Coordinates of C-alpha atoms and ligand atoms in Angstrom, one line a residue:
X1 CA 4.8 -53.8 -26.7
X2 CA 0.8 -53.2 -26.9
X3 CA 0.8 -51.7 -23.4
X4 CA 3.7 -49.1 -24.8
X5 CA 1.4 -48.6 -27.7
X6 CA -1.9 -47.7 -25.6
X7 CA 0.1 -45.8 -23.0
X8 CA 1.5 -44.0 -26.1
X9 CA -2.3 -43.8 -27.2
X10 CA -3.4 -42.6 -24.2
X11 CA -0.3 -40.0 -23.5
X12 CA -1.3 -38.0 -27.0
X13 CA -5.5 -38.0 -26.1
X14 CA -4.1 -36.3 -22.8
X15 CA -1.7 -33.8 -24.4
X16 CA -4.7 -32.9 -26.6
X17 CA -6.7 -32.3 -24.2
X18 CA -4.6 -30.8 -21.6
X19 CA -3.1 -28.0 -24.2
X20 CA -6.4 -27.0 -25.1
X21 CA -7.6 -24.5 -22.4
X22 CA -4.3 -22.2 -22.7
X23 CA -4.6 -22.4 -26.7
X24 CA -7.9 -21.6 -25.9
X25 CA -7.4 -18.1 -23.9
X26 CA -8.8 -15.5 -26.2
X27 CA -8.8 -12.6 -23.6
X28 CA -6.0 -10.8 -21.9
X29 CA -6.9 -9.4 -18.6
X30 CA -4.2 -6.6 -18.3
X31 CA -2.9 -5.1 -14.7
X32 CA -0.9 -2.3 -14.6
X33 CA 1.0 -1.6 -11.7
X34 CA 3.2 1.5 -10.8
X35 CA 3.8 2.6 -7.2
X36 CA 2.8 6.7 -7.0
X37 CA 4.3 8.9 -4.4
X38 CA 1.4 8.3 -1.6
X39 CA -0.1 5.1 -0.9
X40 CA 2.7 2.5 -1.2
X41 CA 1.1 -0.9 -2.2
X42 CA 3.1 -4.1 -1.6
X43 CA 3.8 -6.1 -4.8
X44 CA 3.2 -9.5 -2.7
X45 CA -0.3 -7.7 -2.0
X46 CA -1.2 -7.5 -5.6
X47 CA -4.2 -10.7 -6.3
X48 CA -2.1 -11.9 -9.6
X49 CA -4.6 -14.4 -9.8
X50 CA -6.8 -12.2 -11.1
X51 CA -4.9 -11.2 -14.0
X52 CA -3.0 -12.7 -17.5
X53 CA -0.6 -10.4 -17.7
X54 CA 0.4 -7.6 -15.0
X55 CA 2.9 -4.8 -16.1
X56 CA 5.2 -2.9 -14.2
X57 CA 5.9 0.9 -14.3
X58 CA 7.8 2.7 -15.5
X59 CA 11.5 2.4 -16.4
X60 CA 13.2 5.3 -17.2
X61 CA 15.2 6.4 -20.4
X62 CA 18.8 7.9 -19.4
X63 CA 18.5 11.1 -21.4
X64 CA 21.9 10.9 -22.5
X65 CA 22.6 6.7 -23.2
X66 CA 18.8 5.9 -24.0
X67 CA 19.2 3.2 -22.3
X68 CA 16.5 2.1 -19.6
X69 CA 17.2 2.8 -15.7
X70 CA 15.3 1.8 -12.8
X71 CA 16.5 4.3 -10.5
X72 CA 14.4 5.7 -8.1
X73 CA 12.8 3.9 -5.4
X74 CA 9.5 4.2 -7.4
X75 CA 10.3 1.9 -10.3
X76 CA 13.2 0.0 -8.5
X77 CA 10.6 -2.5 -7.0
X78 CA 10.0 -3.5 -11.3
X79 CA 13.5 -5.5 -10.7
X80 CA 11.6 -8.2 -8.4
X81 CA 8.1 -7.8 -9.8
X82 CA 7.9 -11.2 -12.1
X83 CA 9.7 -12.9 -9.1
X84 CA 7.0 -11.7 -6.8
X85 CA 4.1 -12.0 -8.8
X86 CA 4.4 -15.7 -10.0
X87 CA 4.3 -16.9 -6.3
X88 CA 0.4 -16.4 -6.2
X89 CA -0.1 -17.4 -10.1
X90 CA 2.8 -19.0 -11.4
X91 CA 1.1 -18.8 -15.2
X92 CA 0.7 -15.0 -15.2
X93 CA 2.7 -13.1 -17.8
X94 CA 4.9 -10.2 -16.9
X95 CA 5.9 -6.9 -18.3
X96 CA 7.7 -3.6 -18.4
X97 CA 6.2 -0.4 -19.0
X98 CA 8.5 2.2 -20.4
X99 CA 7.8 6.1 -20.1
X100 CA 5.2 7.1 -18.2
X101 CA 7.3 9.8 -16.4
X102 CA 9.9 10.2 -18.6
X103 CA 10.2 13.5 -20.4
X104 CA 9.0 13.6 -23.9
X105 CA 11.7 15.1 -25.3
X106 CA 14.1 12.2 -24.1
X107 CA 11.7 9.8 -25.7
X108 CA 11.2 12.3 -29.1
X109 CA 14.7 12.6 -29.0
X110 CA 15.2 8.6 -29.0
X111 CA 12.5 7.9 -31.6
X112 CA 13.9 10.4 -33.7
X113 CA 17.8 9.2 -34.0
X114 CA 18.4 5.7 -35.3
X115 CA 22.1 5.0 -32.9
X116 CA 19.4 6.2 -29.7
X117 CA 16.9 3.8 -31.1
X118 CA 19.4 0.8 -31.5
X119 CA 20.5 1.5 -27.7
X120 CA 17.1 2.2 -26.2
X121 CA 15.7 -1.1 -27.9
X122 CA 19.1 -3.3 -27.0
X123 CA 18.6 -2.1 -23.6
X124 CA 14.9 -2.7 -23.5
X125 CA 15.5 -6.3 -24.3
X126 CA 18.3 -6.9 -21.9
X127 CA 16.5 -5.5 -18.9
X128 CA 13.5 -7.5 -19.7
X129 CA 15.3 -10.6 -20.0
X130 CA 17.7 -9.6 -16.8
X131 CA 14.4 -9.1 -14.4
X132 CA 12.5 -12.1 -15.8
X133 CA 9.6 -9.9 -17.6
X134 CA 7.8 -11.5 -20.5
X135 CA 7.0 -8.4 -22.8
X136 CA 7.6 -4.6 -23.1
X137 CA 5.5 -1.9 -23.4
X138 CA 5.7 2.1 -24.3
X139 CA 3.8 4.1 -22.3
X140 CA 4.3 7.4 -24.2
X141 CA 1.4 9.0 -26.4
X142 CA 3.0 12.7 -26.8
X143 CA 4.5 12.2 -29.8
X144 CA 4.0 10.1 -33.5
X145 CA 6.4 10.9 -36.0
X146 CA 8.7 7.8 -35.2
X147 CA 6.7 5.6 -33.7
X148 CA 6.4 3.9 -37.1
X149 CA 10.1 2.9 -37.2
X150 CA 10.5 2.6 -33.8
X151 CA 7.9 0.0 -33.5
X152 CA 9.5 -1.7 -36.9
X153 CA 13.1 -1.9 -35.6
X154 CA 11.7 -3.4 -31.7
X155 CA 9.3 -5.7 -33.5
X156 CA 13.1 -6.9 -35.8
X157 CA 15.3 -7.0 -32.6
X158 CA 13.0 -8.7 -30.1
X159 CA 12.6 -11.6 -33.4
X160 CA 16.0 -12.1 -34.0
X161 CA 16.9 -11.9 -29.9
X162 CA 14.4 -14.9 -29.7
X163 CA 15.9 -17.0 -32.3
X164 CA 18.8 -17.2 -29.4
X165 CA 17.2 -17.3 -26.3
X166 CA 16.0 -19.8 -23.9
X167 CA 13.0 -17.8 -23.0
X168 CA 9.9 -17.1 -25.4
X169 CA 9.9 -14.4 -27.8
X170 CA 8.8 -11.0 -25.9
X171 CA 5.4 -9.5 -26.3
X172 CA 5.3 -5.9 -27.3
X173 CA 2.7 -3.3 -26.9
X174 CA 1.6 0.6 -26.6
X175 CA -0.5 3.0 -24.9
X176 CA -2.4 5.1 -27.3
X177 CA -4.7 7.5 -27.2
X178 CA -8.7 6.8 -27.3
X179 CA -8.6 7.5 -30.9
X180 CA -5.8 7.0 -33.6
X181 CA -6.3 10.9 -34.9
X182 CA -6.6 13.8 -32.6
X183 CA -6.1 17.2 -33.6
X184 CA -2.3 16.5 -34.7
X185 CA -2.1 13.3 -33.3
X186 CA -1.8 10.4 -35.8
X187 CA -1.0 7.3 -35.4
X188 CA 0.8 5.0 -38.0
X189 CA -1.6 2.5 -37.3
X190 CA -0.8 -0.2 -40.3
X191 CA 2.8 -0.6 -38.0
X192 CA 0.7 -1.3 -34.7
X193 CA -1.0 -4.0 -36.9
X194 CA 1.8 -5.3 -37.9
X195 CA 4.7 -4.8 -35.2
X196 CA 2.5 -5.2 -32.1
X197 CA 0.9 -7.7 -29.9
X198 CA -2.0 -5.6 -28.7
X199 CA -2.7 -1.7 -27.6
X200 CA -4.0 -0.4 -24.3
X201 CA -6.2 2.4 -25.4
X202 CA -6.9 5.1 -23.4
X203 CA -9.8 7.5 -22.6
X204 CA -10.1 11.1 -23.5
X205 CA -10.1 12.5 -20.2
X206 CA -6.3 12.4 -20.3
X207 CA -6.5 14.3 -22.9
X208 CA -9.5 16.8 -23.6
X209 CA -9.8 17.8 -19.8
X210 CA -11.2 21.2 -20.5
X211 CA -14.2 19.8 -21.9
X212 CA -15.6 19.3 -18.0
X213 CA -14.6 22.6 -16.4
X214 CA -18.3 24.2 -16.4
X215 CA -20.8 20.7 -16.0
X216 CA -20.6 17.6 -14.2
X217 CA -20.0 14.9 -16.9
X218 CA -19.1 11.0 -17.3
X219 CA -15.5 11.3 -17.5
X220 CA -14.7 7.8 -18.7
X221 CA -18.1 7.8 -20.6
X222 CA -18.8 4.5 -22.4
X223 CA -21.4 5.8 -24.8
X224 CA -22.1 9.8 -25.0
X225 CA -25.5 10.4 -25.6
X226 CA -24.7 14.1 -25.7
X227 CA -21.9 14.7 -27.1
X228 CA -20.0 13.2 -30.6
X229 CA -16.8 14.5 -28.9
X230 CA -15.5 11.9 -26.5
X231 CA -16.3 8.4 -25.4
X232 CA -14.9 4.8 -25.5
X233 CA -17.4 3.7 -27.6
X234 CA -16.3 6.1 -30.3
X235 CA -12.5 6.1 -29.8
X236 CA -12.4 2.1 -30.4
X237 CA -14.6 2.8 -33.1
X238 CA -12.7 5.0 -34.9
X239 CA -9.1 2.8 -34.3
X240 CA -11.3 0.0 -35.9
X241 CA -12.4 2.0 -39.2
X242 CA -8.7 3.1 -39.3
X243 CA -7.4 -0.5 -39.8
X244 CA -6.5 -1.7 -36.3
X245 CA -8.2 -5.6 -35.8
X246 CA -10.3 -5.4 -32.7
X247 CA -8.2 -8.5 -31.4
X248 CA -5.0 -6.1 -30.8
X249 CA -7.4 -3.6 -29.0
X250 CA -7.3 -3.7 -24.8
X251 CA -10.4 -1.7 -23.5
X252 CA -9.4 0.7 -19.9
X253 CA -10.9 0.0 -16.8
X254 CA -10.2 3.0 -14.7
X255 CA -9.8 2.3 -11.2
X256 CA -10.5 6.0 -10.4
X257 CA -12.9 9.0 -10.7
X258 CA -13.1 12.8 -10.8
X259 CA -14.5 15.0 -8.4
X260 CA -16.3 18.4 -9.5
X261 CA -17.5 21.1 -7.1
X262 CA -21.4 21.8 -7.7
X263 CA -23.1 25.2 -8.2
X264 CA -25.9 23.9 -6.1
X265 CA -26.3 20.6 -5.1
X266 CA -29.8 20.3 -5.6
X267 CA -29.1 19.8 -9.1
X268 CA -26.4 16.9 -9.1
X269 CA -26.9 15.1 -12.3
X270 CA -24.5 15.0 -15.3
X271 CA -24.6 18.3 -17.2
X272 CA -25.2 20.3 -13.4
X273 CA -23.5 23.5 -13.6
X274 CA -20.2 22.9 -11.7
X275 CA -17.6 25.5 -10.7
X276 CA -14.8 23.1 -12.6
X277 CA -14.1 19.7 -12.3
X278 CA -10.5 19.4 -10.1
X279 CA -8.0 18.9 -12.9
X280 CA -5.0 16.7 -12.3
X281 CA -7.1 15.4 -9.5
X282 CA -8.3 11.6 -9.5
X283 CA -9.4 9.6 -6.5
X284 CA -8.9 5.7 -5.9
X285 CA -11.6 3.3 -6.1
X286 CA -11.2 2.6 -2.8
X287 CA -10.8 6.4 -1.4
X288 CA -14.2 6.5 -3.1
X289 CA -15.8 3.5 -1.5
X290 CA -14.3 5.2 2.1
X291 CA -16.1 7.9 1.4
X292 CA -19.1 6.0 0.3
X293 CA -19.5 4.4 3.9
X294 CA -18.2 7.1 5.8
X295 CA -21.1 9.5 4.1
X296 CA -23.8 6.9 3.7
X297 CA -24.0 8.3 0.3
X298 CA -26.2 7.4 -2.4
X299 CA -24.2 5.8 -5.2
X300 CA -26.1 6.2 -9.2
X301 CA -25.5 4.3 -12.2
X302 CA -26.0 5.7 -15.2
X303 CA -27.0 3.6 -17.9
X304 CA -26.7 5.6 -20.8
X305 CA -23.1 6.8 -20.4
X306 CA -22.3 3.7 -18.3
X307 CA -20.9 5.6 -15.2
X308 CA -21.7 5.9 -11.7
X309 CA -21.7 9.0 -9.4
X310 CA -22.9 10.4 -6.1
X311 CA -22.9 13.5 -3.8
X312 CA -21.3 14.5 -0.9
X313 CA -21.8 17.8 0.4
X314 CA -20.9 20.0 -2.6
X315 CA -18.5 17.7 -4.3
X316 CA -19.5 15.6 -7.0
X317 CA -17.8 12.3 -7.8
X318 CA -18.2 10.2 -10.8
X319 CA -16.3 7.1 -11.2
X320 CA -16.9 3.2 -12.3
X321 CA -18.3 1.3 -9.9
X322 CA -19.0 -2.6 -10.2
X323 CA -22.1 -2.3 -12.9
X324 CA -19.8 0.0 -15.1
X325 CA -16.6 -2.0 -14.9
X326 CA -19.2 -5.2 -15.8
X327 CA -21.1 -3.4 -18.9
X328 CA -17.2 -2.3 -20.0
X329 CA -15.9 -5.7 -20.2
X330 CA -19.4 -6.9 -22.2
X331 CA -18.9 -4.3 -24.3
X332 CA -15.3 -5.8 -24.8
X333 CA -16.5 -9.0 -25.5
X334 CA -19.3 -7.9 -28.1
X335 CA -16.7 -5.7 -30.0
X336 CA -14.3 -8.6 -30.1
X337 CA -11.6 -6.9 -28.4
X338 CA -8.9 -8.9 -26.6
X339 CA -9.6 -7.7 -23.6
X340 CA -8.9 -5.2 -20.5
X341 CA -6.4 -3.5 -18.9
X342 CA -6.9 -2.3 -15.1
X343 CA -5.6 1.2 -14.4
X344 CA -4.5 0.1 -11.8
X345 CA -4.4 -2.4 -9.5
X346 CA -3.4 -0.9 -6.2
X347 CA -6.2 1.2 -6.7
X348 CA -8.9 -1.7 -6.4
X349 CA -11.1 -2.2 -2.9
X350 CA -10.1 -5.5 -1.6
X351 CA -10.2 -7.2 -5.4
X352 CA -14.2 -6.5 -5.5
X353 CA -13.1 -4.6 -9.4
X354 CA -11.4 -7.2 -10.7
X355 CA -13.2 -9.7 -9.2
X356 CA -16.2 -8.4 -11.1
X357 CA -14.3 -8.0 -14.9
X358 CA -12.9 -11.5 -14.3
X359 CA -16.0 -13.0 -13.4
X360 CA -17.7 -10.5 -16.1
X361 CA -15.6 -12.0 -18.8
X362 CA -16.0 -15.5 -17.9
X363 CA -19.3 -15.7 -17.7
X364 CA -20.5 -15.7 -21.2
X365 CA -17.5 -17.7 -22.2
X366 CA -19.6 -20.7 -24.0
X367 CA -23.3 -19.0 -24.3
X368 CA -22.8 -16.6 -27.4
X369 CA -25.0 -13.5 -27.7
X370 CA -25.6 -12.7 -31.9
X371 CA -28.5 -10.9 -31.5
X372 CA -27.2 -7.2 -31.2
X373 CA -25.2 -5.5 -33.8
X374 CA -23.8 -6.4 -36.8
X375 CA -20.4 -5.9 -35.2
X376 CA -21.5 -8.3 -32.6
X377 CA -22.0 -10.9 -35.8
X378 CA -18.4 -10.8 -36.3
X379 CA -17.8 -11.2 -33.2
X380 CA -19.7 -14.3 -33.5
X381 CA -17.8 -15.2 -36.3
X382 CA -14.0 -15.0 -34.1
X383 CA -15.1 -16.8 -31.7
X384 CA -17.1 -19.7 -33.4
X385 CA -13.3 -19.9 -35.8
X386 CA -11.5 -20.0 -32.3
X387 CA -13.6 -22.8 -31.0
X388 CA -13.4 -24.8 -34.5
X389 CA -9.2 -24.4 -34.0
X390 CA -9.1 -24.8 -30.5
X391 CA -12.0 -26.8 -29.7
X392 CA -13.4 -28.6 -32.5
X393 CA -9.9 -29.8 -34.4
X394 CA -8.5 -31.4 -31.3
X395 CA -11.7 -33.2 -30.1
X396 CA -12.1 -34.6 -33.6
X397 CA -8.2 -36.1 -33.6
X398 CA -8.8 -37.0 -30.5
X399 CA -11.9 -39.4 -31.5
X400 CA -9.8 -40.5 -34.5
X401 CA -7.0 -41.2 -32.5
X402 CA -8.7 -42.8 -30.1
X403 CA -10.3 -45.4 -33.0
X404 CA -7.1 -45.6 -34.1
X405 CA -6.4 -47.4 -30.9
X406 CA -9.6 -49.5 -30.8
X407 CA -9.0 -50.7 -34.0
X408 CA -5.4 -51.8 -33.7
X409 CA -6.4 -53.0 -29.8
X410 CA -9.4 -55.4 -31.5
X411 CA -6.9 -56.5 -34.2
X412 CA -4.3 -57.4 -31.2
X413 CA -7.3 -59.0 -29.5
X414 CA -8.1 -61.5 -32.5
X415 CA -4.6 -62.1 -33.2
X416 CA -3.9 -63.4 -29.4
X417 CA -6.7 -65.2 -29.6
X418 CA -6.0 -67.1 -32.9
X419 CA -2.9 -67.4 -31.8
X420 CA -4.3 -68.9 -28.5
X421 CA -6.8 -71.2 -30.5
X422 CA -4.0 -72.6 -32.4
X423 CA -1.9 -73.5 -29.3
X424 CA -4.9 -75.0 -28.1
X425 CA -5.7 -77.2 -31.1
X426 CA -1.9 -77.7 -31.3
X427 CA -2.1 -79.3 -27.6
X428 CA -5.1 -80.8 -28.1
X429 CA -3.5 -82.7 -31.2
X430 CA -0.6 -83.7 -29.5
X431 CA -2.6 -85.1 -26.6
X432 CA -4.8 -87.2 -28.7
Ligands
LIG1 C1 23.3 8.1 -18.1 O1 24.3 7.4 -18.9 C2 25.6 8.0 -18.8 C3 26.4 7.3 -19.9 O2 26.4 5.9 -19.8 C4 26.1 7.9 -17.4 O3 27.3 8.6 -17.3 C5 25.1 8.7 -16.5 O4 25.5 8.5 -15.2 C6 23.7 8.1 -16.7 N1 22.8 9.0 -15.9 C7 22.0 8.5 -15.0 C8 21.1 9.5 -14.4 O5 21.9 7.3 -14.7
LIG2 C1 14.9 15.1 -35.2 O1 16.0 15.1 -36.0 C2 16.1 16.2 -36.9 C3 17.3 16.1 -37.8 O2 18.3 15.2 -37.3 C4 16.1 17.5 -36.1 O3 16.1 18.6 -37.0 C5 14.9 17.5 -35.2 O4 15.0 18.7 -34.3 C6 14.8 16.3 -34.3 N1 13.6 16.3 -33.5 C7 13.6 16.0 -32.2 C8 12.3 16.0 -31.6 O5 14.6 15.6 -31.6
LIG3 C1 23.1 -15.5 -31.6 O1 24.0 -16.4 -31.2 C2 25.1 -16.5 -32.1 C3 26.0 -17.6 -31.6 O2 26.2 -17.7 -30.3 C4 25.8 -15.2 -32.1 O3 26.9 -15.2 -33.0 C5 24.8 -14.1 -32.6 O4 25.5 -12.8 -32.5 C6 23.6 -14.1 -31.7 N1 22.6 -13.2 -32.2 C7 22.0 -12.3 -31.5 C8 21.0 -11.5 -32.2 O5 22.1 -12.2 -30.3
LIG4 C1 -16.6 27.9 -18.7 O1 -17.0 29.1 -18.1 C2 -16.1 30.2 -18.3 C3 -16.7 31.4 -17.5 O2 -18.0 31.5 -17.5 C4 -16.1 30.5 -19.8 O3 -15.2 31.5 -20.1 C5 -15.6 29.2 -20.5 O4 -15.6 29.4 -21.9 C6 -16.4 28.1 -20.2 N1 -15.8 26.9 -20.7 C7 -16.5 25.9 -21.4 C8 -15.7 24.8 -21.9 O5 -17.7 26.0 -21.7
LIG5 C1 -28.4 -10.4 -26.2 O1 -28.1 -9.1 -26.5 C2 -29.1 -8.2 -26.6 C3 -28.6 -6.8 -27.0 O2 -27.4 -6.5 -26.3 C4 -29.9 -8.2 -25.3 O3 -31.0 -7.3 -25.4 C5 -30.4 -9.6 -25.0 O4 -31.1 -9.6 -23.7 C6 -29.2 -10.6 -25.0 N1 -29.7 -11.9 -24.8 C7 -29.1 -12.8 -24.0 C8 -29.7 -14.2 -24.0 O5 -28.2 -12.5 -23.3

């Protein structure tokens, strides 16, 4: 009966302890994954170790249904992604990615009709439970003027479809631009708040490419010293002052760089005259590194933008190498984001990228750093609340559980052995 009791005992200390660490998990470290034309990678070769969540692109929209497809041989691998992916790291979470290279008018077209919403979201949630994936997410930042319904009527149908099933309730989130207003652009962002998990924010490159044609420049700039234009530094700002919590923004890693074609390359800094920077053109991490060792070429990191770069011949290549994907994720961490997404993962060299945000994000975990900005305070603030939930609250029940159990074992104790005393002195009279 006692035993039971400090097995019992002993059973909740453990549980307390053992739920801690994933309770604990305050980042996300994002993959995306989406096989282009050239360069098939192997899902089985993707590290998912490495990773929280990995997401799969891109299901289709059938422009007539709006339902999702995965139809071409592109996207039909998504249909044994989870499968695949949990063999190397069984706890990673899986997703969809919707869009991507869908036309815009199919999606406008959806967003804009409530019966093509009701299918496209009905559909969304029955291919995701169908292939195993954990969330869904909309990779489409063309067009705003429904996404505030849209993400209202997803966020209503994935609760309600959770209330039924066996698995967990879906996570849902969004591409979006680097900023939530550009030009036209405008994002309902008090329905991303509310309806989403988290946002994968993107840089401006994708968007403001014609900024670059005459000079070399930091494409995925962290910081812009010369410019107020474009940089990640003030695109999270600005999502931040417009409402969005910094724990449902996911910074971009880019797995890729841009090559420009120098007027002379003597001068090969950023801001060298250039005769235009090779639009639509991006080259893999590891075509980069190739190049790297093939040339012998002289790689630069640039602290002030936080981007690297180097010359080979008269092409110009600037990129993120390990020291800029490292300062991206502690800038992450300082800002109190949630955490990063990789774009993408086939594009890494042998892991050594996402071996270095991993390790990156880790390595401050305990040792906090409230010396910079204010923002950094509140930073500060998160994460001492998440280690008074997570950390603080169960060690404490876990001491008074654990007196609990002293007490009632010493009151057990003295009981057996008053117990034993008086069958003692019980013998002890009868034998006299
Ligand atoms: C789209 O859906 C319609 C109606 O369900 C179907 O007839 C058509 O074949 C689908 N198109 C594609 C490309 O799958
Ligand atoms: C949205 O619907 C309205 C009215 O039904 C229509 O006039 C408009 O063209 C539609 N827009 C798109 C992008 O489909
Ligand atoms: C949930 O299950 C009940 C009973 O099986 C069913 O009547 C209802 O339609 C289901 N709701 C959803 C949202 O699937
Ligand atoms: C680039 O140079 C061309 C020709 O000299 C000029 O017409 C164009 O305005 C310049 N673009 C930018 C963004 O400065
Ligand atoms: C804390 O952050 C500041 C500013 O980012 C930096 O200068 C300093 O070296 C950091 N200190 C530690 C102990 O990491």
């Amino acid at each position: 009966m006692m035993s039971k009791r400090i097995i019992f005992i002993l059973y909740i200390l453990l549980i307390s302890f053992k739920t801690q660490p994933s309770k604990a998990q305050p980042w996300v470290r994002v993959g995306y994954f989406f096989n282009e034309k050239e360069g098939y990678f192997p899902i089985s070769n993707i590290d998912s170790s490495l990773f929280t969540h990995l997401i799969c692109g891109f299901a289709d929209l059938n422009s007539t249904s709006y339902e999702l497809s995965l139809s071409d041989s592109a996207n039909l691998d998504c249909s044994i992604f989870t499968k695949t992916v949990k063999k190397k790291n069984p706890s990673v979470t899986t997703l969809l990615s919707i869009g991507g290279r869908t036309n815009t008018l199919v999606l406008s077209s959806m967003a804009n009709d409530s019966f093509h919403r009701k299918s496209f979201i009905g559909s969304s949630i029955k291919m995701a439970r169908l292939f195993g994936f954990e969330g869904l997410d909309l990779w489409w930042v063309d067009d705003m003027s429904n996404l505030d319904i849209l993400f209202d009527e997803w966020q209503d149908a994935i609760t309600l479809e959770a209330r039924n099933s066996t698995g967990s309730k879906l996570i849902l989130t969004a591409a979006v631009n680097y900023a939530p207003r550009i030009r036209s652009y405008n994002y309902p962002v008090e329905s991303i708040q509310q309806h989403l998990d988290w946002v994968h924010v993107r840089h401006c490159t994708d968007f403001l490419p014609q900024l670059w044609k005459n000079f070399t420049a930091a494409p995925h700039a962290l910081y812009n010293p010369s410019s107020t234009v474009c940089s990640t530094d003030l695109g999270i700002t600005a999502w931040i002052k417009a409402g969005l919590s910094a724990k449902k923004i996911v910074l971009l890693l880019p797995y890729f760089g841009y090559p420009w074609t120098l007027v002379n390359p003597k001068e090969n800094g950023i801001g060298a005259p250039a005769t235009g920077m090779a639009e639509g053109i991006n080259i893999r991490y590891m075509e980069i590194k190739q190049n790297i060792n093939h040339y012998r070429a002289k790689v630069t990191f640039d602290k002030n933008y936080v981007v690297n770069y180097f010359t080979m011949g008269t092409s110009w290549i600037a990129f993120d190498d390990v020291e800029s994907i490292q300062k991206k994720v502690s800038y992450a961490k300082e800002k109190g984001l949630l955490g990063y997404f990789v774009w993408q993962v086939s594009y890494d060299d042998n892991w050594v990228l996402s071996q270095a945000a991993a390790h990156e994000l880790e390595g401050n975990k305990g040792g906090q750093n409230n010396s910079a900005a204010p923002e950094v305070n509140k930073v500060g603030q998160n994460k001492q609340s998440y280690s008074l939930v997570f950390i603080i609250l169960p060690i404490i029940a876990a001491v008074i559980i654990l007196l609990l159990g002293l007490v009632i074992y010493f009151r057990w104790m003295r009981k057996r052995k008053l117990k034993g005393k008086d069958i003692f002195s019980g013998i002890k009279e009868a034998s006299e």
